[in-house]
């Protein structure tokens, strides 16, 4: 290893060992102490908003060649800082997930067995570009009783450190160890590699970012991983959709913020409704600056749409581009989603309750929606205060990862003097 690689590994090792000590204190911390830390961090974000915005401006000035969507993800505004502060307060208002009795039963021999929620320990969070994840992840892990090591994208390091300073204010004010929330002090990519090798020091890695990041983490990690889904989301307009509702939902699902994982990337529409509705939806989205990649049947109705390739339907655009395909009913839409989707979030727009239930019941994705924008797939909108990703792995929780998903469990056995025969 080079001297730089050695130093990066040393930095991670030190942060992880300090985090393990802090995790013991957090696991035993009562709810009022954790909530006080969250409230203090929220107050510090508001108080230091100018410093956070200045750090973010430096990040934006240093980052070149960014797409509009990437720049939007990187950008902080006063309203986004306020949203971070509000999110921390909403997390504080939620019930403490630690120590909950998840289930309880009595064995024939009289032993009472309880499954009780407990913290994970030390979480390693690896994410790209969006500085607000620093506050979201710190707040959720803190309330869930786990320490966290945060490694954001190199382009957002100044912003992350400015937000981290606010989190530290909250921890200090509540008498909790500062090591409970650590931010990688370096943009060196070796820090990520060191996190992925830190078995025994980090208990869970959560990657939040594009397909490349998640694939690398899954391939290289020696630590358990809670994988975040690529956001190749679909909105399916069924033949029984209300036209005005469909136009409103598709415009919001695609164009509200094109660079987030809950943005719709593919519009599926029943061929039966397309002649009457597709031209209006295309006109709505074009007025908002959207471009299109459409199949032959859609282009037969709106001839000036660009032709879609098979690869287009596999693309998470994260930009003002929408793939369009006409289908023949619910099962045809589901077949397309199974073939091309990433199991993140899909929506159906319809006034037919039976069609909606058929779609939702047979959908394999983490989140299914009926007559709602896919952009609602966010932990704050689910009442979680925030989230640190959308989990899709079939061996663990699926959907937005909030407080409950950041806990594991242990067993308590209560007897009256029983001995085993």
GROMACS .gro file of C-alpha atoms in nm, residues 17 37 41 49 53 59 101 125 150 160 162 199 205 207 213 233-234 237 273 279 308 341 381:
model
   23
   17UNK     CA    1  -1.330   0.227   1.658
   37UNK     CA    2  -2.964   1.603   2.011
   41UNK     CA    3  -2.896   1.984   1.535
   49UNK     CA    4  -2.771   2.826   0.730
   53UNK     CA    5  -2.499   2.772   0.187
   59UNK     CA    6  -1.884   2.283  -0.393
  101UNK     CA    7  -4.137  -0.567   2.200
  125UNK     CA    8  -2.342   0.519   0.472
  150UNK     CA    9  -2.090   0.903   0.640
  160UNK     CA   10  -2.135   1.760   0.417
  162UNK     CA   11  -2.081   2.212   0.720
  199UNK     CA   12  -1.572  -0.626   0.889
  205UNK     CA   13  -2.312  -0.072   0.477
  207UNK     CA   14  -2.507   0.258  -0.038
  213UNK     CA   15  -2.192   0.272  -0.683
  233UNK     CA   16  -3.964   0.389  -1.194
  234UNK     CA   17  -4.276   0.350  -1.409
  237UNK     CA   18  -5.188   0.494  -1.729
  273UNK     CA   19  -5.667   0.532  -2.422
  279UNK     CA   20  -5.087   1.389  -2.734
  308UNK     CA   21  -3.681   0.434  -2.837
  341UNK     CA   22  -3.757  -0.221  -1.403
  381UNK     CA   23  -4.368   1.149   0.283
   0.00000   0.00000   0.00000
